[in-house]
Coordinates of C-alpha atoms and ligand atoms in Angstrom, one line a residue:
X1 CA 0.0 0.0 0.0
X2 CA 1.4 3.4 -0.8
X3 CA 2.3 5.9 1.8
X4 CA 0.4 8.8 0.1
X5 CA -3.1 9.3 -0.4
X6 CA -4.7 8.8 -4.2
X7 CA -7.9 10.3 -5.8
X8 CA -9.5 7.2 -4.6
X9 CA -8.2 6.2 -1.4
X10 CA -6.0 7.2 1.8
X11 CA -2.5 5.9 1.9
X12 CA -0.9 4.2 4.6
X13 CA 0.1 7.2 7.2
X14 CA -3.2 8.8 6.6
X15 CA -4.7 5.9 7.8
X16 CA -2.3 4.8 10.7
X17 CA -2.9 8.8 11.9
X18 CA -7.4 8.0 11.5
X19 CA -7.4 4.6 13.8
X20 CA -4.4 5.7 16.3
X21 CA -5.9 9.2 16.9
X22 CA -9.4 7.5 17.2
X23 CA -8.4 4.4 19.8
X24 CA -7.0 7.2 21.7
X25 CA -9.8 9.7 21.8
X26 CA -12.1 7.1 22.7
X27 CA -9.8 5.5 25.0
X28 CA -9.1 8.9 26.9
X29 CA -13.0 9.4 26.9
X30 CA -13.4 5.9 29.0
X31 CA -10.7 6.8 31.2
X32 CA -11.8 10.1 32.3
X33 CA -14.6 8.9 32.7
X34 CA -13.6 6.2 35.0
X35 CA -11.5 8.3 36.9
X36 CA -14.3 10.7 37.5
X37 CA -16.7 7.6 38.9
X38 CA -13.7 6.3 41.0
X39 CA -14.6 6.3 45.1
X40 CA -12.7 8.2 47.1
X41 CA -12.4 7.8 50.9
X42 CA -9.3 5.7 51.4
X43 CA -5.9 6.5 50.5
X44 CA -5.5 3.6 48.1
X45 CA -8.5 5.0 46.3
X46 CA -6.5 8.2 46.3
X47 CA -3.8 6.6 44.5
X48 CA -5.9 5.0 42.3
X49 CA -8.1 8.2 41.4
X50 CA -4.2 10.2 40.5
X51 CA -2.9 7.3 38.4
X52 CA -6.4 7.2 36.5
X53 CA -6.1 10.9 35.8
X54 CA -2.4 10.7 35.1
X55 CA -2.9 8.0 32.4
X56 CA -6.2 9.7 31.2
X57 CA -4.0 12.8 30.9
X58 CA -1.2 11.6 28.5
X59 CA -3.4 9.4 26.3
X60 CA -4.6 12.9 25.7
X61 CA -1.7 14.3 25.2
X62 CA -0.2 11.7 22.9
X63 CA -3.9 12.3 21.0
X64 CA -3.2 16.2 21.1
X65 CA 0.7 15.4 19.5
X66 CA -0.5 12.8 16.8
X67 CA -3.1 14.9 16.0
X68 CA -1.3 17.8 14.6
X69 CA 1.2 15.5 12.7
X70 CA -1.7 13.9 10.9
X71 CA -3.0 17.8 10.1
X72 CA 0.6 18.5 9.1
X73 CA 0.3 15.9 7.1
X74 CA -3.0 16.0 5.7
X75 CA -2.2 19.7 4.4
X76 CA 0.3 17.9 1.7
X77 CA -1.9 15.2 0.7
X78 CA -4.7 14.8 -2.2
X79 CA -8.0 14.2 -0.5
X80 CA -9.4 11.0 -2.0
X81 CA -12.7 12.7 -3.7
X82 CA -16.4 12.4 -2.5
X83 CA -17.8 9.0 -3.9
X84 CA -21.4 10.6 -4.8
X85 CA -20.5 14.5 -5.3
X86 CA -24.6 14.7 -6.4
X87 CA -25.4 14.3 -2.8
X88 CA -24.5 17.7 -2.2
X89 CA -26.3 18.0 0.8
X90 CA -25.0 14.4 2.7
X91 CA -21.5 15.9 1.2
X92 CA -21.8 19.1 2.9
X93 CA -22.7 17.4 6.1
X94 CA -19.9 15.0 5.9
X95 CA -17.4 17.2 5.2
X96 CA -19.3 19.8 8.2
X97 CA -19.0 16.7 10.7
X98 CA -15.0 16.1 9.6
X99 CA -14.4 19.8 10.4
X100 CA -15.5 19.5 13.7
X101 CA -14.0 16.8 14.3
X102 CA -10.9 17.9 13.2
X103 CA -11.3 20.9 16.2
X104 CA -12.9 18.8 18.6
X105 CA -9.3 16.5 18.3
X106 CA -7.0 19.8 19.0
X107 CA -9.8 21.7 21.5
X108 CA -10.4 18.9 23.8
X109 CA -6.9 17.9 24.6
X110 CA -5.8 21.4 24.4
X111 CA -8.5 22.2 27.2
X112 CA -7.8 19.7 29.2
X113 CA -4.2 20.8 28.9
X114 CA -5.0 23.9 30.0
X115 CA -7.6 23.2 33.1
X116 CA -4.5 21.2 34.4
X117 CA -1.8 24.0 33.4
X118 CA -3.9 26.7 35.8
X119 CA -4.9 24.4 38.5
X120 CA -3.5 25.7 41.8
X121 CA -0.9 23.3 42.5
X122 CA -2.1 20.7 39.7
X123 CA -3.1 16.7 41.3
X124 CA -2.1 14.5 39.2
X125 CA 1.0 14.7 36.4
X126 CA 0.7 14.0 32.7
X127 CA 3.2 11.1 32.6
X128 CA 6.2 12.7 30.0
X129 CA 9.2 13.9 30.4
X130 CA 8.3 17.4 28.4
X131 CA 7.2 19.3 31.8
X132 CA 3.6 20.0 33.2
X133 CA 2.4 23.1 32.9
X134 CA 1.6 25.3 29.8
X135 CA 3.9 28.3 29.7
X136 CA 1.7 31.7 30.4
X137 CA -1.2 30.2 32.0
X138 CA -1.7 31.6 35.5
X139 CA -2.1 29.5 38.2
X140 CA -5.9 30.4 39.0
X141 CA -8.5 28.1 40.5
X142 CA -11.7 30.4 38.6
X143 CA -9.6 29.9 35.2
X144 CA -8.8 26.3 35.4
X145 CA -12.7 25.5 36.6
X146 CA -13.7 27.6 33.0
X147 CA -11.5 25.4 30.7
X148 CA -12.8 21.9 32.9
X149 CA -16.5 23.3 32.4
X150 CA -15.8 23.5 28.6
X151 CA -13.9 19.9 28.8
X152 CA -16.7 18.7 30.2
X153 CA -19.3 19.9 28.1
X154 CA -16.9 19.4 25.4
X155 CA -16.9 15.3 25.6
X156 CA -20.1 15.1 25.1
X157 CA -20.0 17.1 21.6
X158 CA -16.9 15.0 20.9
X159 CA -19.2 11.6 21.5
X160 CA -21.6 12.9 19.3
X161 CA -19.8 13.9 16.5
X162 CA -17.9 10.3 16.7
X163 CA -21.6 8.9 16.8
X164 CA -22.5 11.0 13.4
X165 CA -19.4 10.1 11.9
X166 CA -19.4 6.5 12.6
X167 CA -23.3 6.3 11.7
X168 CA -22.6 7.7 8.4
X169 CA -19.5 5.6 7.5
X170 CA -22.2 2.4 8.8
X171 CA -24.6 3.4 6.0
X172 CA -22.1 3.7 3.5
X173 CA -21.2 0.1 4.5
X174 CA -24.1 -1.3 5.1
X175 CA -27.2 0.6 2.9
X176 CA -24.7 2.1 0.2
X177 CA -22.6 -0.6 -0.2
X178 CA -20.7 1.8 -1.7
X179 CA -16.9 1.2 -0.5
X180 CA -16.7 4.2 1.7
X181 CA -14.6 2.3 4.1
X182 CA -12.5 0.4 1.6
X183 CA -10.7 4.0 1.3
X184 CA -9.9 4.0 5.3
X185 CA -9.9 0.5 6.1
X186 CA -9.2 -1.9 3.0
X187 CA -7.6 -2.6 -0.2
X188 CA -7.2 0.0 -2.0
X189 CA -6.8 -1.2 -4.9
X190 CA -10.7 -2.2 -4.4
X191 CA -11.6 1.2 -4.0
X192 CA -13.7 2.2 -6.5
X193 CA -13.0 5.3 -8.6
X194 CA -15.0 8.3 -7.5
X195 CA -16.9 10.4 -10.3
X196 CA -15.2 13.0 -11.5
X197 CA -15.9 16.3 -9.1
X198 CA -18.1 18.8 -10.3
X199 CA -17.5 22.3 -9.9
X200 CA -18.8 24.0 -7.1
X201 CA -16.3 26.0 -6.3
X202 CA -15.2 26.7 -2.5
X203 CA -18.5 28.0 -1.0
X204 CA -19.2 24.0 0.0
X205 CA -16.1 23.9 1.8
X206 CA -16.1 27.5 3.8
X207 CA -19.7 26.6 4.3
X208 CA -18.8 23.0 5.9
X209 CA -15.9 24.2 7.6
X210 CA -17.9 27.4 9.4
X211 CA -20.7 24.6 10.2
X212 CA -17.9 22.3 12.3
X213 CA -16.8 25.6 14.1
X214 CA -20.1 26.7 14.6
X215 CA -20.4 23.8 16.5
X216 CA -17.3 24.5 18.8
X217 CA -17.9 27.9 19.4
X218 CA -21.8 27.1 20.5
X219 CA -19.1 25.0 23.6
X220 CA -17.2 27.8 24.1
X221 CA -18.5 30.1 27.0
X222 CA -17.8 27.6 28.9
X223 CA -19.4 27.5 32.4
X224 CA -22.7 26.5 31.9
X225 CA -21.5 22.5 32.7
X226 CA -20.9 23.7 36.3
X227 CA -21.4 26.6 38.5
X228 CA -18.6 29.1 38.5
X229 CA -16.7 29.3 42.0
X230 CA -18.0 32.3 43.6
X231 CA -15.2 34.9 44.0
X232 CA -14.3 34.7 47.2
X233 CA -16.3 37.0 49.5
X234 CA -12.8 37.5 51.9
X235 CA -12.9 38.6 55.6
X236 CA -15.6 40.2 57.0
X237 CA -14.8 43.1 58.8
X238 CA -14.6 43.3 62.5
X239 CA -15.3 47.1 64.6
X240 CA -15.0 48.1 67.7
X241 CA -11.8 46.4 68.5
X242 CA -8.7 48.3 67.2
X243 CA -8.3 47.4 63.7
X244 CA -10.3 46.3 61.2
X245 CA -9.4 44.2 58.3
X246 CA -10.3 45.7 55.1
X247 CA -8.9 43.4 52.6
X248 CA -6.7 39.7 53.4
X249 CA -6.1 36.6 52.0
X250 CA -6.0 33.3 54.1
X251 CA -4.7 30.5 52.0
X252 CA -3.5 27.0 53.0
X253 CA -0.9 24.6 51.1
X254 CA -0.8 21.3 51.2
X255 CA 1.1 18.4 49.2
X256 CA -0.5 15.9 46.9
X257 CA 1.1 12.8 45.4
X258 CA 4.2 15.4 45.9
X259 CA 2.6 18.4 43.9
X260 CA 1.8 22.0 45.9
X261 CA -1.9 22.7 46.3
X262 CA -2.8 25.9 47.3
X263 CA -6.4 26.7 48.8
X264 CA -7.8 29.9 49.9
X265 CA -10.6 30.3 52.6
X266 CA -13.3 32.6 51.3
X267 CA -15.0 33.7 54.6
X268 CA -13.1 34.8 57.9
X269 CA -13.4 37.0 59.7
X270 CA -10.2 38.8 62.2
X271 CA -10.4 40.6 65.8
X272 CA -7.3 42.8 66.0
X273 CA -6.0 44.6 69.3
X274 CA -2.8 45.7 68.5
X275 CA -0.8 48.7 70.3
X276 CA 1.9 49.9 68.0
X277 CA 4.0 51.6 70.6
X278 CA 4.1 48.7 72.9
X279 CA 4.1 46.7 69.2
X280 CA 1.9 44.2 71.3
X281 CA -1.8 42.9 71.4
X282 CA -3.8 39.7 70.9
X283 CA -5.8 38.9 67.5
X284 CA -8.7 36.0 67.6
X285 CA -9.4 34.7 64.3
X286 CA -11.9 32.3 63.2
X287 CA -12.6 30.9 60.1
X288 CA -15.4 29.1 58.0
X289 CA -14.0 26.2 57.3
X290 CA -16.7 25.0 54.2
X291 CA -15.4 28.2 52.7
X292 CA -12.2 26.4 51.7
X293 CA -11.5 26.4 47.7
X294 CA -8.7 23.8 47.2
X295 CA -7.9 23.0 43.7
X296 CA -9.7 19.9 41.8
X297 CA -10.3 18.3 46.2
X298 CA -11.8 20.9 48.2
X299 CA -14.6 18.9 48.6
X300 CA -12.2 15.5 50.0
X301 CA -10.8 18.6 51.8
X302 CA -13.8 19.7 53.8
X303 CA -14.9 15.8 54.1
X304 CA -15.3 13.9 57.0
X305 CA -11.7 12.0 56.3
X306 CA -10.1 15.5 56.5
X307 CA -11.1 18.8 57.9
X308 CA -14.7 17.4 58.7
X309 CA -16.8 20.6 58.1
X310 CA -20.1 19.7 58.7
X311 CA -18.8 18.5 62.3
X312 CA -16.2 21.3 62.8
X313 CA -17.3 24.2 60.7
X314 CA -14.8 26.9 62.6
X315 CA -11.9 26.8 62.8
X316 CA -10.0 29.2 65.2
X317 CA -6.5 30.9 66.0
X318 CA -6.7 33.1 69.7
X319 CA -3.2 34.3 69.9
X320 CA -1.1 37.4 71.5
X321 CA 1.0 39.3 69.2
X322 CA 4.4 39.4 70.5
X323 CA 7.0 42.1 69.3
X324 CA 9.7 41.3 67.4
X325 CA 12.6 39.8 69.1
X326 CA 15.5 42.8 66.9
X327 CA 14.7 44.8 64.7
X328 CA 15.0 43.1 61.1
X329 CA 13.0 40.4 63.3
X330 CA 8.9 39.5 62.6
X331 CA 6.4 39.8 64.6
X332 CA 5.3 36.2 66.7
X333 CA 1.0 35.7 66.9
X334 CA 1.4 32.8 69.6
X335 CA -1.7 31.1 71.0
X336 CA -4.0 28.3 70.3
X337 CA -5.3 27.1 67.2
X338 CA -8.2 24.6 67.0
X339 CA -9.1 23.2 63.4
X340 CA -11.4 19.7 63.1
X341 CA -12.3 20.0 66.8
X342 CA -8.6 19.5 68.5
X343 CA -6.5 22.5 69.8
X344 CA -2.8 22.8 69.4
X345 CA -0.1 25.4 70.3
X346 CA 0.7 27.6 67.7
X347 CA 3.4 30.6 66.8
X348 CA 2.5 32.4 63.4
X349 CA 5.5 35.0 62.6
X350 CA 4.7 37.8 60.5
X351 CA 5.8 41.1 59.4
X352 CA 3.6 44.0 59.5
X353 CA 4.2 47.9 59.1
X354 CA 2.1 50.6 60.0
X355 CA 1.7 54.2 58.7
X356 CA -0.7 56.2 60.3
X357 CA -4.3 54.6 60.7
X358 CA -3.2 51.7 58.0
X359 CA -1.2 48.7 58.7
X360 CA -0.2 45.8 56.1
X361 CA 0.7 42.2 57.8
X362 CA 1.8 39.0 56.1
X363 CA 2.6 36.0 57.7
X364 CA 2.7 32.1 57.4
X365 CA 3.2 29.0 59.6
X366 CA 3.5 25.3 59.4
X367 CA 1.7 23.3 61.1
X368 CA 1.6 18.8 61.1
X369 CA -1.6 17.9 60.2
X370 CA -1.2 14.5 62.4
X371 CA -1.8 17.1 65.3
X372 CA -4.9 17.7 64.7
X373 CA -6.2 14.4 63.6
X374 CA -7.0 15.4 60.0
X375 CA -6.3 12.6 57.3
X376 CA -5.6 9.9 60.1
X377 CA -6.3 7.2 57.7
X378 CA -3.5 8.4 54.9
X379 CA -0.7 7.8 56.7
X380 CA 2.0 8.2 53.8
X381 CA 2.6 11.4 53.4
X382 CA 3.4 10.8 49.4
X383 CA -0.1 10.8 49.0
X384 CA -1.3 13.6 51.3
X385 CA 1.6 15.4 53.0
X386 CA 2.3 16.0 57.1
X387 CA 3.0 19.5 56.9
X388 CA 0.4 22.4 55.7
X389 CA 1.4 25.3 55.3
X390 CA -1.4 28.3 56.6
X391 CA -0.1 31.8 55.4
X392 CA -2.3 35.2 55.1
X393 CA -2.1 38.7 53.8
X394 CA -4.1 41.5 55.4
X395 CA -4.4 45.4 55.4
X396 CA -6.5 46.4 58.2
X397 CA -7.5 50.8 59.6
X398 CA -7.1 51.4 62.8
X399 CA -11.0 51.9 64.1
Ligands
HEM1 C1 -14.2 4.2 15.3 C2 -15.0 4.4 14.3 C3 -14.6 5.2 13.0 C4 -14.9 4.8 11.8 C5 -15.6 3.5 11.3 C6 -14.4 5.8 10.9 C7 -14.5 5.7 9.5 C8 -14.0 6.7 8.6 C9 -14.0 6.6 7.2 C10 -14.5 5.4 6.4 C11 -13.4 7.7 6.7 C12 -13.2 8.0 5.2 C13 -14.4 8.9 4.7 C14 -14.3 9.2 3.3 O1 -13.5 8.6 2.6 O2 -15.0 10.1 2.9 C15 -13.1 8.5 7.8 C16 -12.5 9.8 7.7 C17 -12.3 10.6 8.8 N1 -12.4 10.3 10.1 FE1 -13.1 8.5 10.9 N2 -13.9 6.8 11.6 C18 -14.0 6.5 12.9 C19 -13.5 7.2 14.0 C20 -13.0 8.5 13.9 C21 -12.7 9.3 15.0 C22 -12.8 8.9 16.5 C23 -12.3 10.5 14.5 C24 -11.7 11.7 15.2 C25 -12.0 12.1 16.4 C26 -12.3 10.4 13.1 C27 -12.0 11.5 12.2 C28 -12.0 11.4 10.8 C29 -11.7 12.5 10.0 C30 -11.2 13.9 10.4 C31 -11.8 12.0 8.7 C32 -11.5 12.7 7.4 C33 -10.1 12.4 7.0 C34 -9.6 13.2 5.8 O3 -10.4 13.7 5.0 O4 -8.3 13.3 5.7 N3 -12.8 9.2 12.7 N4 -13.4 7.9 9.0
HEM2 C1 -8.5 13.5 23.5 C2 -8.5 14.3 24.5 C3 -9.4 14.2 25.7 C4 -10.7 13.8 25.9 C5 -11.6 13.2 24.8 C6 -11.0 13.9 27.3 C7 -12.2 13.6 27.8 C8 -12.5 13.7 29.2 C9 -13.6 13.1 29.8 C10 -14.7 12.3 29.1 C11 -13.6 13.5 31.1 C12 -14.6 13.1 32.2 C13 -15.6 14.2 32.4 C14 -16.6 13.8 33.4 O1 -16.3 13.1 34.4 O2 -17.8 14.3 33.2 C15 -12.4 14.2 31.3 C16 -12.0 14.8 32.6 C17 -10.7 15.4 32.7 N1 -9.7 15.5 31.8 FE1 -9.8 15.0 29.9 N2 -9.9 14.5 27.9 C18 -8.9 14.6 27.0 C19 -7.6 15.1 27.2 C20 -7.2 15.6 28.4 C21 -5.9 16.1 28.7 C22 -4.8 16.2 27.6 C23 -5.8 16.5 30.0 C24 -4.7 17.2 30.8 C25 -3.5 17.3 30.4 C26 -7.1 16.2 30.6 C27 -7.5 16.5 31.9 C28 -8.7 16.2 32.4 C29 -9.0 16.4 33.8 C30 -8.1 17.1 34.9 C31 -10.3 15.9 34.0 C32 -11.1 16.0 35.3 C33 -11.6 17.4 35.5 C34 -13.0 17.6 35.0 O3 -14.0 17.1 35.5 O4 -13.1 18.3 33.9 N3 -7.9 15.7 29.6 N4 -11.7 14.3 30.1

């Protein structure tokens, strides 16, 4: 068989490109979603849930690479010509459907490329040497949910247009018996030898092609498959009490399978006493702990194996601010934190300046997870780390 396609039929890298690009499409459909149905509770189903996504992720990504060789290649190929050019209408659609599918192989990978490239902290690697993450994609939890609401809308259009496709190549085989799919899957010497084309110029194909993105760009605002995150609704304010915060950020960072994920807390709320000439006070914060946005696991996060939310929903820091030991040294918030129901000793250092009625503090602490009971059943920390890092960034005015 030659390498090159004829009038008649497609040539041998043509069709090595069709069936390898479509085992793996389908194949990365099935294991995403299998990963997606996979139980977790245990740490073994953990594990099993990351290496699900990690193999679903570079079937994709082997897709996403053959699939621009084959359009590369494509480009300097004859196209065998339509078998019944008459049937302008069953033409146009065929050729509509090969359009989008032709999108639909670069916009689904590509997406789920890009929901992992700007997941905080990502969960699970694509397994390939060439790095993780695409270059210019912030890491943002609102962004990365947009390109997953689009992946997951976007399967389904994928499915279908496989269905179409398939459907239509069945009726050539079975109610045409018209050797459709001699040209992609048999001898071609068999292939029978199309009409000559008539002219009809290249209205057909803009037409077919604008109908296959049509169909993309009816997926591509995006979050209608799931509800956007709400932007966080940050720290509400505390007066009557020396300062009050006006803006701050409380994240957390934890490890998983040995990637970084950070997580921000969108509701807390901060009680500040704080005497700048003594550079001394006490600050009680308490936090709602099913306000916690964590990457693709906020929801494991706040569950009963972790930070148990429904029992525990506050968590709480009641500390005394401590001036800095010298001069180029932080300040020390030392006191008792309680998260999941147990309390632990706790020293936050952070650095804080204060002009006039304004004062800017940032800070962050570590603190063992095992101390507090939270994730007693995944005891290796390659899987979910020990240590979690708790950091915040606040500007507060002095009431
Ligand atoms: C698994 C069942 C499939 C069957 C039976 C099948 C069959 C065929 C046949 C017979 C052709 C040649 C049509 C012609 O000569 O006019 C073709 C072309 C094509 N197929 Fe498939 N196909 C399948 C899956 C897929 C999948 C999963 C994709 C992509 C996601 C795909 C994308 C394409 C494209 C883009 C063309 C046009 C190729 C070109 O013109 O160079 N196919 N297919
Ligand atoms: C041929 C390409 C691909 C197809 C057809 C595909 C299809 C799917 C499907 C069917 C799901 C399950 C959706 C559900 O549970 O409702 C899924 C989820 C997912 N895919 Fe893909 N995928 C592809 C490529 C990729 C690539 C290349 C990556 C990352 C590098 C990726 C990352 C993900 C992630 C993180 C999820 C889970 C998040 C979510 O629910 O959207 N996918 N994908």
């Amino acid at each position: 068989m030659r390498a090159r396609n004829t009038a008649r039929a497609y040539g041998r890298v043509a069709r090595f490109f069709h069936w390898t690009v479509a085992v793996l499409i389908l194949a990365a459909i099935i294991i995403g979603l299998y990963a997606g149905r996979l139980p977790e509770g245990t740490e073994a189903q953990l594990r099993a849930i990351f290496t699900a996504y990690s193999v679903h992720k570079t079937v994709g990504m082997v897709a996403l690479v053959l699939a621009v060789l084959r359009i590369l290649w494509t480009l300097t190929q004859p196209r065998p010509r339509p078998l019944h050019p008459r049937r302008r209408l069953e033409t146009l659609a065929a050729e509509a459907v090969h359009w989008a599918l032709w999108i639909g192989m670069l916009v689904m990978p590509l997406s789920g490329w890009l929901l992992h490239s700007a997941a905080p902290g990502g969960f699970s690697d694509i397994l390939w040497p060439f790095g993780q993450r695409l270059p210019l994609v912030p890491e943002d939890a609102a962004l990365s949910e947009r390109f997953a609401a689009f992946h997951d809308l976007g399967w389904w259009v994928l499915a279908g247009l496989v269905a179409l496709h398939v459907l239509g190549a069945l009726k050539h085989a079975i109610i045409d018996r018209d050797g459709t799919m001699i040209r992609m899957a048999g001898d071609p010497e068999r292939a029978a030898e199309p009409p000559p084309a008539p002219r009809s110029g290249i209205l057909p194909h803009v037409l077919a092609a604008l109908a296959g993105l049509a169909i993309w760009l009816g997926v591509a605002p995006g979050p209608r498959g799931r509800p956007t995150p709400q932007p966080a609704a940050g720290p509400a304010a505390q007066a009557g009490s020396g300062w009050a915060v006006e803006r701050g950020v409380l994240d957390i960072e934890v490890r998983q399978a040995g990637n970084a994920v950070l997580g921000e807390f969108g509701q807390w709320q901060a009680d500040i006493d704080y005497d700048p000439q003594s550079r001394s006070g006490r600050v009680t914060v308490e936090v709602d702990v099913a306000s916690l946005t964590l990457g693709a696991v906020g929801d494991t996060a706040k569950g009963p194996d972790f930070l148990d939310a429904a029992a525990h929903p506050t968590a709480r820091f009641e500390a005394q601010i401590l001036p800095p030991q010298a001069e180029d040294q932080p300040h020390m918030a030392q006191g008792l934190l309680t998260i999941a129901g147990q309390t632990v000793e706790a020293a936050l250092p952070f650095d804080l300046s204060v002009a006039g009625d304004l004062a800017q503090a940032r800070g962050r602490m570590q603190v063992d997870r095992r101390d507090f009971g939270i994730g007693a059943g995944y005891a290796d920390e390659s899987t979910v780390g020990f240590a979690v890092g708790i950091g915040f960034e606040l500007s507060a005015k002095r009431q």
